[in-house]
Short mmCIF file of C-alpha atoms in Angstrom, two decimals:
data_model
loop_
_atom_site.label_atom_id
_atom_site.label_comp_id
_atom_site.label_asym_id
_atom_site.label_seq_id
_atom_site.Cartn_x
_atom_site.Cartn_y
_atom_site.Cartn_z
CA UNK M 75 -39.17 40.31 45.31
CA UNK M 76 -36.31 38.71 43.48
CA UNK M 77 -33.45 40.94 42.44
CA UNK M 78 -31.98 40.50 39.01
CA UNK M 79 -28.40 39.36 39.18
CA UNK M 80 -25.95 41.47 37.24
CA UNK M 81 -24.91 39.85 34.00
CA UNK M 82 -21.45 38.40 34.04
CA UNK M 83 -19.37 38.87 30.97
CA UNK M 84 -17.45 35.88 29.81
CA UNK M 85 -13.73 36.59 30.03
CA UNK M 86 -12.05 36.78 26.66
CA UNK M 87 -10.47 33.55 25.54
CA UNK M 88 -6.70 33.39 25.75
CA UNK M 89 -6.61 31.69 22.36
CA UNK M 90 -8.19 34.64 20.52
CA UNK M 91 -4.99 36.72 20.25
CA UNK M 92 -3.10 33.66 18.99
CA UNK M 93 -5.74 32.89 16.37
CA UNK M 94 -5.83 36.54 15.29
CA UNK M 95 -2.04 36.62 14.95
CA UNK M 96 -2.13 33.48 12.83
CA UNK M 97 -4.85 34.93 10.59
CA UNK M 98 -2.82 38.12 10.12
CA UNK M 99 0.31 36.07 9.41
CA UNK M 100 -1.47 33.98 6.78
CA UNK M 101 -3.05 37.05 5.15
CA UNK M 102 0.27 38.90 4.96
CA UNK M 103 2.10 35.84 3.62
CA UNK M 104 -0.61 35.30 1.00
CA UNK M 105 -0.54 38.97 -0.05
CA UNK M 106 3.26 39.02 -0.38
CA UNK M 107 3.30 35.88 -2.47
CA UNK M 108 0.44 36.97 -4.68
CA UNK M 109 1.91 40.45 -5.08
CA UNK M 110 5.31 39.05 -5.95
CA UNK M 111 3.76 36.83 -8.61
CA UNK M 112 1.98 39.79 -10.20
CA UNK M 113 4.77 42.38 -10.20
CA UNK M 114 7.91 40.26 -10.63
CA UNK M 115 8.87 37.87 -13.42
CA UNK M 116 9.13 34.78 -11.22
CA UNK M 117 6.79 32.55 -13.20
CA UNK M 118 8.00 29.02 -13.92
CA UNK M 119 10.15 28.58 -16.96
CA UNK M 120 8.26 27.03 -19.88
CA UNK M 121 10.88 24.29 -20.15
CA UNK M 122 10.74 23.31 -16.48
CA UNK M 123 9.86 19.59 -16.73
CA UNK M 124 8.57 19.21 -13.17
CA UNK M 125 5.92 21.92 -13.40
CA UNK M 126 5.02 21.09 -16.99
CA UNK M 127 4.45 17.44 -16.10
CA UNK M 128 2.48 18.32 -12.97
CA UNK M 129 0.25 20.69 -14.93
CA UNK M 130 -0.38 18.10 -17.64
CA UNK M 131 -1.25 15.39 -15.11
CA UNK M 132 -3.52 17.80 -13.21
CA UNK M 133 -5.36 18.70 -16.41
CA UNK M 134 -5.97 15.03 -17.19
CA UNK M 135 -7.09 14.40 -13.61
CA UNK M 136 -9.56 17.28 -13.82
CA UNK M 137 -11.01 15.73 -17.00
CA UNK M 138 -11.32 12.33 -15.31
CA UNK M 139 -8.46 10.65 -17.21
CA UNK M 140 -6.45 9.75 -14.11
CA UNK M 141 -2.71 10.14 -13.61
CA UNK M 142 -1.83 10.14 -17.30
CA UNK M 143 0.33 12.05 -19.76
CA UNK M 144 -0.21 12.68 -23.45
CA UNK M 145 2.10 10.65 -25.71
CA UNK M 146 2.27 9.88 -29.41
CA UNK M 147 0.13 6.80 -28.74
CA UNK M 148 -2.42 8.76 -26.69
CA UNK M 149 -2.89 9.03 -22.94
CA UNK M 150 -0.58 6.75 -20.97
CA UNK M 151 -0.44 6.14 -17.18
CA UNK M 152 2.53 7.88 -15.64
CA UNK M 153 4.54 8.03 -12.44
CA UNK M 154 6.70 10.92 -13.62
CA UNK M 155 5.65 13.25 -10.80
CA UNK M 156 4.57 12.66 -7.19
CA UNK M 157 0.77 12.68 -6.98
CA UNK M 158 -0.06 15.17 -4.21
CA UNK M 159 0.55 18.46 -6.04
CA UNK M 160 -1.12 17.38 -9.33
CA UNK M 161 -4.12 16.18 -7.33
CA UNK M 162 -4.41 19.55 -5.55
CA UNK M 163 -4.03 21.35 -8.87
CA UNK M 164 -6.79 19.22 -10.39
CA UNK M 165 -9.14 20.29 -7.58
CA UNK M 166 -8.43 23.93 -8.41
CA UNK M 167 -9.00 23.25 -12.11
CA UNK M 168 -12.33 21.60 -11.39
CA UNK M 169 -13.52 24.43 -9.17
CA UNK M 170 -12.17 27.46 -11.04
CA UNK M 171 -11.38 26.12 -14.48
CA UNK M 172 -8.02 25.79 -16.19
CA UNK M 173 -6.99 29.39 -15.56
CA UNK M 174 -3.74 30.98 -14.39
CA UNK M 175 -5.66 32.62 -11.55
CA UNK M 176 -6.62 29.22 -10.14
CA UNK M 177 -3.01 28.14 -10.03
CA UNK M 178 -1.90 31.45 -8.55
CA UNK M 179 -4.41 31.21 -5.70
CA UNK M 180 -3.51 27.60 -4.94
CA UNK M 181 0.23 28.21 -4.93
CA UNK M 182 -0.08 31.32 -2.78
CA UNK M 183 -2.30 29.46 -0.30
CA UNK M 184 0.19 26.61 0.04
CA UNK M 185 3.08 29.04 0.36
CA UNK M 186 1.23 31.08 2.99
CA UNK M 187 0.78 27.95 5.11
CA UNK M 188 4.55 27.49 5.46
CA UNK M 189 5.02 30.36 8.00
CA UNK M 190 2.11 29.09 10.11
CA UNK M 191 3.43 25.54 10.14
CA UNK M 192 6.95 26.74 10.93
CA UNK M 193 5.59 28.85 13.81
CA UNK M 194 3.75 25.84 15.24
CA UNK M 195 6.82 23.63 14.92
CA UNK M 196 9.13 26.24 16.44
CA UNK M 197 6.73 26.76 19.32
CA UNK M 198 6.71 23.02 19.96
CA UNK M 199 10.51 22.80 20.08
CA UNK M 200 11.72 26.13 21.46
CA UNK M 201 8.73 27.90 22.99
CA UNK M 202 6.31 30.62 21.97
CA UNK M 203 8.65 33.58 21.24
CA UNK M 204 10.88 31.57 18.90
CA UNK M 205 7.90 29.97 17.19
CA UNK M 206 6.09 33.25 16.69
CA UNK M 207 9.09 35.16 15.31
CA UNK M 208 10.21 32.31 13.08
CA UNK M 209 6.75 32.40 11.50
CA UNK M 210 7.04 36.12 10.84
CA UNK M 211 10.55 35.67 9.46
CA UNK M 212 9.30 32.99 7.06
CA UNK M 213 6.46 35.31 6.05
CA UNK M 214 8.89 37.87 4.60
CA UNK M 215 11.70 35.47 3.63
CA UNK M 216 12.50 36.46 0.00
CA UNK M 217 13.24 32.93 -1.21
CA UNK M 218 10.09 31.50 0.35
CA UNK M 219 8.07 34.37 -1.15
CA UNK M 220 9.24 33.99 -4.74
CA UNK M 221 9.32 30.18 -4.80
CA UNK M 222 5.74 29.86 -3.54
CA UNK M 223 4.45 30.48 -7.05
CA UNK M 224 7.52 29.56 -9.09
CA UNK M 225 8.42 26.24 -7.42
CA UNK M 226 5.12 24.75 -6.18
CA UNK M 227 6.47 21.21 -5.72
CA UNK M 228 9.21 22.31 -3.32
CA UNK M 229 6.89 24.70 -1.49
CA UNK M 230 4.36 21.93 -0.99
CA UNK M 231 7.17 19.70 0.30
CA UNK M 232 8.12 22.35 2.86
CA UNK M 233 4.51 22.65 4.05
CA UNK M 234 3.83 18.92 4.43
CA UNK M 235 7.29 18.31 5.91
CA UNK M 236 6.76 20.96 8.61
CA UNK M 237 3.40 19.41 9.47
CA UNK M 238 5.05 15.98 9.74
CA UNK M 239 7.86 17.39 11.91
CA UNK M 240 5.36 19.03 14.25
CA UNK M 241 3.39 15.79 14.60
CA UNK M 242 6.63 13.86 15.16
CA UNK M 243 7.69 16.23 17.94
CA UNK M 244 4.30 15.87 19.64
CA UNK M 245 4.47 12.10 19.30
CA UNK M 246 7.92 11.83 20.91
CA UNK M 247 6.91 14.20 23.71
CA UNK M 248 3.81 12.11 24.52
CA UNK M 249 4.11 8.66 22.90
CA UNK M 250 0.75 7.28 21.81
CA UNK M 251 -0.15 4.72 19.18
CA UNK M 252 -2.43 7.15 17.35
CA UNK M 253 0.22 9.86 17.32
CA UNK M 254 2.86 7.52 15.95
CA UNK M 255 0.52 6.33 13.21
CA UNK M 256 -0.56 9.89 12.38
CA UNK M 257 3.04 11.07 12.09
CA UNK M 258 3.82 8.15 9.79
CA UNK M 259 0.81 8.90 7.59
CA UNK M 260 1.91 12.52 7.28
CA UNK M 261 5.46 11.51 6.36
CA UNK M 262 3.93 9.31 3.68
CA UNK M 263 2.10 12.36 2.36
CA UNK M 264 5.40 14.26 2.31
CA UNK M 265 7.02 11.46 0.29
CA UNK M 266 4.18 11.59 -2.23
CA UNK M 267 4.71 15.34 -2.46
CA UNK M 268 8.39 15.20 -3.37
CA UNK M 269 10.95 12.42 -3.74
CA UNK M 270 13.38 14.21 -1.41
CA UNK M 271 11.18 13.22 1.56
CA UNK M 272 11.49 9.47 1.03
CA UNK M 273 14.41 8.86 3.46
CA UNK M 274 13.22 11.32 6.11
CA UNK M 275 10.94 8.96 8.13
CA UNK M 276 13.89 6.64 8.76
CA UNK M 277 15.88 9.57 10.15
CA UNK M 278 12.98 10.57 12.39
CA UNK M 279 12.70 6.99 13.66
CA UNK M 280 16.42 6.90 14.47
CA UNK M 281 16.21 10.26 16.21
CA UNK M 282 13.15 9.26 18.24
CA UNK M 283 14.64 6.07 19.71
CA UNK M 284 16.51 7.85 22.51
CA UNK M 285 13.83 10.32 23.74
CA UNK M 286 11.17 7.60 23.54
CA UNK M 287 13.28 5.64 26.03
CA UNK M 288 12.47 8.21 28.71
CA UNK M 289 8.88 6.95 28.83
CA UNK M 290 8.95 3.48 27.27
CA UNK M 291 10.96 0.29 27.49
CA UNK M 292 12.64 -1.27 24.48
CA UNK M 293 9.51 -3.17 23.46
CA UNK M 294 7.35 -0.06 23.70
CA UNK M 295 9.81 1.94 21.63
CA UNK M 296 9.89 -0.76 18.97
CA UNK M 297 6.09 -0.77 18.76
CA UNK M 298 5.97 3.01 18.47
CA UNK M 299 8.53 3.05 15.67
CA UNK M 300 6.73 0.19 13.97
CA UNK M 301 3.51 2.23 13.96
CA UNK M 302 5.38 5.21 12.52
CA UNK M 303 6.76 3.14 9.65
CA UNK M 304 3.40 1.40 9.21
CA UNK M 305 1.70 4.76 8.68
CA UNK M 306 4.34 5.68 6.12
CA UNK M 307 3.86 2.37 4.30
CA UNK M 308 0.07 2.72 4.28
CA UNK M 309 0.39 5.91 2.24
CA UNK M 310 3.35 5.12 -0.02
CA UNK M 311 2.51 1.43 -0.52
CA UNK M 312 -0.71 1.82 -2.56
CA UNK M 313 0.92 4.34 -4.88
CA UNK M 314 3.90 2.02 -5.37
CA UNK M 315 1.55 -0.86 -6.17
CA UNK M 316 -0.34 1.34 -8.61
CA UNK M 317 2.92 2.20 -10.38
CA UNK M 318 3.83 -1.48 -10.59
CA UNK M 319 0.50 -2.33 -12.21
CA UNK M 320 0.08 0.75 -14.41
CA UNK M 321 3.60 1.57 -15.59
CA UNK M 322 5.29 -1.77 -14.76
CA UNK M 323 7.86 -0.23 -12.42
CA UNK M 324 8.25 -0.77 -8.67
CA UNK M 325 8.98 2.86 -7.86
CA UNK M 326 7.38 4.71 -4.93
CA UNK M 327 8.05 8.23 -6.24
CA UNK M 328 9.83 9.24 -9.41
CA UNK M 329 12.16 12.21 -9.48
CA UNK M 330 12.76 12.14 -13.22
CA UNK M 331 10.86 15.36 -13.86
CA UNK M 332 12.73 17.51 -11.38
CA UNK M 333 14.30 20.48 -13.11
CA UNK M 334 16.33 23.51 -12.12
CA UNK M 335 16.17 25.49 -15.34
CA UNK M 336 15.31 28.81 -13.72
CA UNK M 337 16.95 28.54 -10.31
CA UNK M 338 19.82 30.97 -10.89
CA UNK M 339 17.84 34.26 -10.67
CA UNK M 340 16.33 33.24 -7.32
CA UNK M 341 19.69 32.20 -5.87
CA UNK M 342 21.22 35.51 -6.96
CA UNK M 343 18.32 37.46 -5.50
CA UNK M 344 18.46 35.78 -2.10
CA UNK M 345 22.24 35.44 -1.72
CA UNK M 346 22.46 38.57 0.43
CA UNK M 347 19.73 37.29 2.75
CA UNK M 348 21.51 33.95 3.14
CA UNK M 349 24.86 35.59 3.94
CA UNK M 350 23.28 37.99 6.45
CA UNK M 351 21.42 35.31 8.37
CA UNK M 352 24.09 32.59 8.24
CA UNK M 353 25.83 33.62 11.53
CA UNK M 354 22.50 33.56 13.36
CA UNK M 355 21.66 30.17 11.87
CA UNK M 356 24.99 28.69 12.97
CA UNK M 357 24.66 30.16 16.45
CA UNK M 358 21.09 28.88 16.69
CA UNK M 359 22.27 25.36 15.91
CA UNK M 360 24.99 25.65 18.57
CA UNK M 361 22.48 26.89 21.15
CA UNK M 362 20.04 24.08 20.40
CA UNK M 363 22.79 21.52 21.04
CA UNK M 364 23.85 22.98 24.40
CA UNK M 365 20.65 23.01 26.45
CA UNK M 366 19.07 20.30 28.53
CA UNK M 367 16.62 19.47 25.73
CA UNK M 368 19.32 19.27 23.08
CA UNK M 369 18.36 15.82 21.79
CA UNK M 370 14.71 16.77 21.45
CA UNK M 371 15.56 20.10 19.81
CA UNK M 372 17.95 18.39 17.39
CA UNK M 373 15.05 17.03 15.33
CA UNK M 374 15.50 19.49 12.41
CA UNK M 375 19.24 18.79 12.06
CA UNK M 376 19.12 15.32 10.44
CA UNK M 377 16.39 16.59 8.13
CA UNK M 378 18.57 19.52 7.03
CA UNK M 379 21.58 17.24 6.52
CA UNK M 380 19.55 14.77 4.44
CA UNK M 381 18.11 17.55 2.28
CA UNK M 382 21.56 19.11 1.89
CA UNK M 383 22.93 15.77 0.68
CA UNK M 384 20.02 15.59 -1.76
CA UNK M 385 20.87 19.07 -3.00
CA UNK M 386 24.51 18.06 -3.44
CA UNK M 387 23.97 14.85 -5.40
CA UNK M 388 21.05 15.81 -7.62
CA UNK M 389 21.26 17.87 -10.77
CA UNK M 390 21.29 21.55 -9.85
CA UNK M 391 20.41 20.82 -6.25
CA UNK M 392 17.86 23.62 -5.94
CA UNK M 393 14.79 21.51 -5.21
CA UNK M 394 15.82 20.85 -1.57
CA UNK M 395 16.68 24.51 -0.88
CA UNK M 396 13.13 25.62 -0.04
CA UNK M 397 12.53 23.33 2.99
CA UNK M 398 16.12 23.90 4.14
CA UNK M 399 15.55 27.67 4.15
CA UNK M 400 12.38 27.25 6.21
CA UNK M 401 14.27 25.33 8.92
CA UNK M 402 17.20 27.76 8.67
CA UNK M 403 14.79 30.60 9.49
CA UNK M 404 13.85 28.74 12.67
CA UNK M 405 17.48 28.40 13.77
CA UNK M 406 18.16 32.04 12.88
CA UNK M 407 15.49 33.11 15.36
CA UNK M 408 16.91 30.73 17.99
CA UNK M 409 20.33 32.33 17.56
CA UNK M 410 18.90 35.86 17.64
CA UNK M 411 16.88 35.18 20.79
CA UNK M 412 19.91 33.73 22.57
CA UNK M 413 22.11 36.67 21.56
CA UNK M 414 19.46 39.15 22.67
CA UNK M 415 19.06 37.38 26.02
CA UNK M 416 22.82 37.38 26.60
CA UNK M 417 23.12 41.07 25.82
CA UNK M 418 20.29 41.95 28.20
CA UNK M 419 21.77 39.74 30.91
CA UNK M 420 25.22 41.28 30.51
CA UNK M 421 23.76 44.78 30.71
CA UNK M 422 22.18 43.85 34.05
CA UNK M 423 25.24 42.07 35.41
CA UNK M 424 23.68 38.62 35.13
CA UNK M 425 24.98 35.33 33.78
CA UNK M 426 23.24 33.15 31.20
CA UNK M 427 23.54 29.42 31.88
CA UNK M 428 22.60 27.22 28.87
CA UNK M 429 19.19 25.70 29.43
CA UNK M 430 18.42 28.00 32.40
CA UNK M 431 17.33 31.53 33.07
CA UNK M 432 19.81 34.28 33.70
CA UNK M 433 21.22 34.36 37.22
CA UNK M 434 23.12 36.99 39.16
CA UNK M 435 26.68 36.81 40.45
CA UNK M 436 27.30 34.62 43.50
CA UNK M 437 26.84 36.34 46.82
CA UNK M 438 30.02 37.15 48.69
CA UNK M 439 30.50 34.97 51.73
CA UNK M 440 30.52 36.74 55.07
#
């Protein structure tokens, strides 16, 4: 007589807690951004040209009129705004109608993706604790909360840029043709989200030349960088050609509609947060440049510098603040984790060596 074997339960998957944490992070980020939009007066200013132009283009797209704006002579093709955000808005208009609720849901969803993407990028560069806590910090970051609904173009730039940075880090860690092309395609999407992202792929290519040399020769590195730039051109090129044919201007992305009419209340609101976290951000940058992986972990720095230059030379300079704050949150967590580790090591009589675990004092020779 055969005996029935006891049923064996499948062990729980190790990825389930991570997925659950990400779901909770997204839900909390979405709730904070939606709640802030309902209870606080952070709606876009009526005279903000960027959002007004994006909304008008999205409405025409939803009606099937293409990327056009209403003029005295009727609908005219336009390149006044990058196409990604108006296209996403048009999808919401088609599905839910031209209602404020549709825009609120879309903006909150894009804003809630920023903490998840920052957590994934931080985990790729600095490990799981830094990635996880940087995501939670971005979830409650006051500037990222209020700008999710009030500055949708910049919030979308932060989301796509973080995705491109994560793909770029994975590509440099394990160089493959598909990864290089995918990173370039994503950077092209970032450029079509906001004009501030146009020079960023060149900075990533310059940064990646040295770490790629650890696995490839000069010819292999050149091919990888060529694929990165090819992916970027495959996305930006067709839109540039369309602008040349439709509006008779060889421009990849126009920044003419960028406005900063209502930036001052947000800067005043978040000034205390920026001052409080600045020491941690500076210390996080110092720590990232001292370890054995300092070149690899320096990827966000040229991006921050380029966006800061953009903020300095453009009118008002607020449009680059949102992605800068997202990366600053990452470095703040890096600085906090290093300070916490040093305090714990000092309490136990250990020594922290940059790039290594804490070690005890040398044994006395006998």
